[in-house]
């Protein structure tokens, strides 16, 4: 299913078409396409070009690591993400590589790299769904993540599936309209709360 955003202003179709479905097809993602996704993430901007993002990825044919990843998700997310052929963790490194000092922008940059990956996924006709609902402590222990890195989110990646294959309550959520706050509520000029004139 497609769920293209109905926007107030014209935006690039890749941005409008990206969304976070619950319904995935079980078809595996071609390794070359997976490489393209992370290549896109690689070319994201970052503070000091530190590239603080790390991804731990498990594909469904790697049954042991896939199950380990699934076991880190909260039950609601397991209920739909277990169909996705690729699961991953998005991790931000806490310190700059060039001087070892805390990188206040590491998490910002890790999120930005995922945003770039998501657009590449859309361009390849793939879908992805990020998840805050995962057990970070469990992920740290399971995947031997060092103290110098912080797991930020889990992500499911794959091809879009049929909404009708979801349980009824999830179908309702899947079909609900997409919504966003208006530009005037978050684009300010002069001072906080003063909407910019073009909004
Ligand atoms: C950091 C982050 C955490 C999220 N956590 C979850 C989650 O645990 N479970 C879930 O079903 N969706 C999760 N989402 C998906 C959001 O609900 C979704 O992005 C939002 O509703 C906007 O919908 P859209 O991505 O289709 O535009 C998360 C998204 C982000 C960016």
Tab-separated table of C-alpha atoms and ligand atoms in Angstrom:
chain	number	residue	atom	x	y	z
A	1	UNK	CA	0.000	0.000	0.000
A	2	UNK	CA	1.115	3.533	-0.715
A	3	UNK	CA	0.236	6.321	1.686
A	4	UNK	CA	1.586	9.431	0.027
A	5	UNK	CA	1.432	12.533	2.220
A	6	UNK	CA	-1.179	15.126	1.303
A	7	UNK	CA	0.971	18.209	1.656
A	8	UNK	CA	0.145	21.924	1.948
A	9	UNK	CA	3.048	22.794	-0.363
A	10	UNK	CA	4.595	20.762	-3.137
A	11	UNK	CA	7.500	18.582	-1.986
A	12	UNK	CA	9.658	16.017	-3.739
A	13	UNK	CA	7.698	12.805	-4.362
A	14	UNK	CA	10.337	10.729	-2.535
A	15	UNK	CA	9.637	12.670	0.654
A	16	UNK	CA	5.862	12.495	0.264
A	17	UNK	CA	5.937	8.769	-0.494
A	18	UNK	CA	8.115	7.749	2.465
A	19	UNK	CA	6.027	6.375	5.270
A	20	UNK	CA	6.197	3.860	8.096
A	21	UNK	CA	3.975	0.900	7.297
A	22	UNK	CA	3.187	-1.985	9.606
A	23	UNK	CA	2.556	-4.402	6.749
A	24	UNK	CA	5.700	-5.921	5.246
A	25	UNK	CA	6.141	-8.544	2.578
A	26	UNK	CA	8.364	-11.419	3.667
A	27	UNK	CA	10.389	-11.222	0.406
A	28	UNK	CA	14.083	-10.813	1.167
A	29	UNK	CA	15.837	-7.601	0.185
A	30	UNK	CA	18.566	-8.037	-2.422
A	31	UNK	CA	22.051	-7.594	-0.841
A	32	UNK	CA	22.951	-4.931	-3.429
A	33	UNK	CA	19.901	-2.890	-2.420
A	34	UNK	CA	20.852	-3.216	1.243
A	35	UNK	CA	24.313	-1.947	0.363
A	36	UNK	CA	22.722	0.997	-1.465
A	37	UNK	CA	20.694	1.907	1.624
A	38	UNK	CA	23.728	2.079	3.855
A	39	UNK	CA	25.727	3.821	1.139
A	40	UNK	CA	23.067	6.546	1.260
A	41	UNK	CA	23.407	6.741	5.038
A	42	UNK	CA	27.179	6.928	4.590
A	43	UNK	CA	26.896	10.107	2.528
A	44	UNK	CA	24.859	11.940	5.113
A	45	UNK	CA	26.270	15.132	6.623
A	46	UNK	CA	27.745	15.053	10.119
A	47	UNK	CA	29.469	17.376	12.559
A	48	UNK	CA	33.260	17.360	11.849
A	49	UNK	CA	32.429	14.656	9.255
A	50	UNK	CA	32.697	12.309	12.227
A	51	UNK	CA	30.085	9.886	10.793
A	52	UNK	CA	29.073	8.741	14.293
A	53	UNK	CA	26.400	6.289	13.088
A	54	UNK	CA	26.692	2.525	13.392
A	55	UNK	CA	24.103	0.011	12.195
A	56	UNK	CA	23.742	-3.583	13.349
A	57	UNK	CA	21.681	-5.435	10.776
A	58	UNK	CA	20.078	-8.883	10.735
A	59	UNK	CA	18.434	-10.408	7.685
A	60	UNK	CA	15.793	-13.089	8.072
A	61	UNK	CA	17.924	-15.779	6.443
A	62	UNK	CA	20.408	-15.266	9.299
A	63	UNK	CA	17.918	-16.858	11.683
A	64	UNK	CA	19.993	-16.644	14.861
A	65	UNK	CA	20.822	-12.942	14.636
A	66	UNK	CA	17.362	-12.084	13.316
A	67	UNK	CA	15.769	-13.735	16.349
A	68	UNK	CA	18.180	-11.912	18.668
A	69	UNK	CA	17.098	-8.617	17.089
A	70	UNK	CA	13.421	-9.500	17.332
A	71	UNK	CA	13.888	-10.359	21.005
A	72	UNK	CA	15.012	-6.765	21.651
A	73	UNK	CA	11.711	-5.281	20.399
A	74	UNK	CA	8.706	-4.536	22.608
A	75	UNK	CA	5.807	-6.967	22.041
A	76	UNK	CA	3.733	-4.521	19.975
A	77	UNK	CA	6.582	-4.019	17.552
A	78	UNK	CA	7.286	-7.768	17.389
A	79	UNK	CA	3.657	-8.267	16.334
A	80	UNK	CA	4.209	-6.581	12.969
A	81	UNK	CA	8.004	-6.348	12.563
A	82	UNK	CA	8.448	-10.122	12.669
A	83	UNK	CA	7.355	-10.250	9.025
A	84	UNK	CA	9.994	-7.752	7.867
A	85	UNK	CA	12.974	-9.418	6.174
A	86	UNK	CA	15.509	-6.987	7.652
A	87	UNK	CA	15.786	-5.660	11.197
A	88	UNK	CA	18.421	-3.280	12.416
A	89	UNK	CA	19.637	-1.081	15.223
A	90	UNK	CA	20.653	2.543	14.752
A	91	UNK	CA	23.494	3.447	17.102
A	92	UNK	CA	25.188	6.776	17.785
A	93	UNK	CA	28.799	6.922	18.925
A	94	UNK	CA	29.145	9.268	21.893
A	95	UNK	CA	32.625	10.686	21.337
A	96	UNK	CA	34.368	12.402	18.441
A	97	UNK	CA	36.922	10.233	16.663
A	98	UNK	CA	39.434	13.065	16.204
A	99	UNK	CA	39.792	14.047	19.864
A	100	UNK	CA	37.747	11.591	21.965
A	101	UNK	CA	35.644	14.424	23.423
A	102	UNK	CA	31.842	14.078	23.784
A	103	UNK	CA	30.053	14.663	20.484
A	104	UNK	CA	26.932	16.680	21.285
A	105	UNK	CA	25.701	16.134	17.714
A	106	UNK	CA	26.211	12.368	17.438
A	107	UNK	CA	22.570	11.490	17.959
A	108	UNK	CA	21.456	14.279	15.647
A	109	UNK	CA	23.801	12.970	12.976
A	110	UNK	CA	22.733	9.347	13.436
A	111	UNK	CA	19.102	10.380	12.918
A	112	UNK	CA	20.082	12.350	9.870
A	113	UNK	CA	21.830	9.343	8.363
A	114	UNK	CA	18.650	7.326	8.815
A	115	UNK	CA	16.597	10.060	7.130
A	116	UNK	CA	18.928	9.761	4.149
A	117	UNK	CA	18.645	5.971	4.179
A	118	UNK	CA	14.851	6.255	4.220
A	119	UNK	CA	14.779	8.359	1.078
A	120	UNK	CA	17.058	5.883	-0.693
A	121	UNK	CA	14.748	3.090	0.459
A	122	UNK	CA	11.760	4.910	-1.032
A	123	UNK	CA	13.657	5.382	-4.293
A	124	UNK	CA	14.288	1.623	-4.392
A	125	UNK	CA	10.608	0.865	-3.727
A	126	UNK	CA	11.469	-0.372	-0.247
A	127	UNK	CA	9.766	0.654	2.990
A	128	UNK	CA	11.179	1.118	6.465
A	129	UNK	CA	9.741	1.653	9.921
A	130	UNK	CA	11.769	3.006	12.812
A	131	UNK	CA	11.057	1.918	16.385
A	132	UNK	CA	11.785	3.540	19.736
A	133	UNK	CA	10.039	0.551	21.276
A	134	UNK	CA	12.986	-1.688	21.953
A	135	UNK	CA	15.015	-2.716	24.995
A	136	UNK	CA	18.265	-0.752	24.706
A	137	UNK	CA	19.934	-2.564	27.637
A	138	UNK	CA	19.140	-5.902	26.060
A	139	UNK	CA	20.450	-4.715	22.697
A	140	UNK	CA	23.689	-3.525	24.331
A	141	UNK	CA	24.217	-6.910	26.005
A	142	UNK	CA	23.097	-8.996	23.033
A	143	UNK	CA	25.212	-7.261	20.411
A	144	UNK	CA	28.199	-6.331	22.568
A	145	UNK	CA	27.676	-2.593	22.020
A	146	UNK	CA	30.425	-0.621	23.791
A	147	UNK	CA	29.755	2.012	26.471
A	148	UNK	CA	30.926	4.645	23.994
A	149	UNK	CA	27.859	4.088	21.826
A	150	UNK	CA	24.118	4.497	22.394
A	151	UNK	CA	21.440	2.486	20.585
A	152	UNK	CA	18.882	5.061	19.408
A	153	UNK	CA	16.258	3.095	17.511
A	154	UNK	CA	15.433	-0.164	15.862
A	155	UNK	CA	14.379	-0.266	12.230
A	156	UNK	CA	12.487	-2.719	10.052
A	157	UNK	CA	13.191	-2.683	6.316
A	158	UNK	CA	11.617	-4.567	3.426
A	159	UNK	CA	9.024	-4.462	0.685
A	160	UNK	CA	5.511	-3.232	1.410
A	161	UNK	CA	3.031	-5.976	2.279
A	162	UNK	CA	-0.738	-6.374	2.123
A	163	UNK	CA	-2.690	-4.478	4.765
A	164	UNK	CA	-5.274	-7.282	4.741
A	165	UNK	CA	-2.666	-9.638	6.231
A	166	UNK	CA	-2.492	-7.534	9.416
A	167	UNK	CA	-4.694	-8.170	12.475
A	168	UNK	CA	-7.818	-5.948	12.380
A	169	UNK	CA	-6.640	-3.425	14.983
A	170	UNK	CA	-3.395	-2.918	13.086
A	171	UNK	CA	-5.299	-2.529	9.813
A	172	UNK	CA	-7.157	0.400	11.376
A	173	UNK	CA	-3.899	2.082	12.331
A	174	UNK	CA	-2.426	1.333	8.909
A	175	UNK	CA	-5.382	2.982	7.173
A	176	UNK	CA	-5.593	6.029	9.460
A	177	UNK	CA	-4.824	9.327	7.731
A	178	UNK	CA	-1.305	10.707	8.069
A	179	UNK	CA	-1.187	14.062	9.785
A	180	UNK	CA	1.280	16.778	10.683
A	181	UNK	CA	1.266	20.056	12.619
A	182	UNK	CA	1.039	23.158	10.426
A	183	UNK	CA	4.195	25.056	9.419
A	184	UNK	CA	3.024	28.057	11.464
A	185	UNK	CA	3.341	26.009	14.657
A	186	UNK	CA	7.072	25.335	14.291
A	187	UNK	CA	8.638	27.798	11.850
A	188	UNK	CA	9.200	31.051	13.706
A	189	UNK	CA	10.773	34.403	13.042
A	190	UNK	CA	11.944	37.084	15.477
A	191	UNK	CA	11.164	35.034	18.548
A	192	UNK	CA	9.806	31.728	19.659
A	193	UNK	CA	6.108	31.449	18.882
A	194	UNK	CA	6.034	34.126	16.197
A	195	UNK	CA	5.147	32.269	13.000
A	196	UNK	CA	7.187	33.152	9.929
A	197	UNK	CA	5.151	35.091	7.361
A	198	UNK	CA	5.483	32.451	4.636
A	199	UNK	CA	3.888	29.730	6.775
B	1	LIG	C1	12.516	7.542	16.655
B	1	LIG	C2	11.209	6.899	16.224
B	1	LIG	C3	10.634	5.942	17.024
B	1	LIG	C4	9.453	5.300	16.609
B	1	LIG	N1	8.970	4.267	17.359
B	1	LIG	C5	7.963	3.511	16.872
B	1	LIG	C6	7.592	2.303	17.535
B	1	LIG	O1	8.195	1.880	18.529
B	1	LIG	N2	6.547	1.592	17.010
B	1	LIG	C7	5.885	2.001	15.892
B	1	LIG	O2	4.964	1.288	15.456
B	1	LIG	N3	6.237	3.135	15.234
B	1	LIG	C8	7.271	3.881	15.682
B	1	LIG	N4	7.692	5.006	14.996
B	1	LIG	C9	7.007	5.401	13.751
B	1	LIG	C10	6.214	6.680	13.949
B	1	LIG	O3	5.046	6.391	14.676
B	1	LIG	C11	5.921	7.305	12.577
B	1	LIG	O4	7.138	7.684	11.970
B	1	LIG	C12	5.027	8.527	12.709
B	1	LIG	O5	3.751	8.156	13.162
B	1	LIG	C13	4.880	9.279	11.403
B	1	LIG	O6	4.402	8.411	10.408
B	1	LIG	P1	5.168	8.236	9.009
B	1	LIG	O7	6.570	7.769	9.327
B	1	LIG	O8	4.374	7.168	8.287
B	1	LIG	O9	5.152	9.546	8.314
B	1	LIG	C14	8.833	5.671	15.387
B	1	LIG	C15	9.431	6.662	14.593
B	1	LIG	C16	10.605	7.259	14.990
B	1	LIG	C17	11.254	8.291	14.087
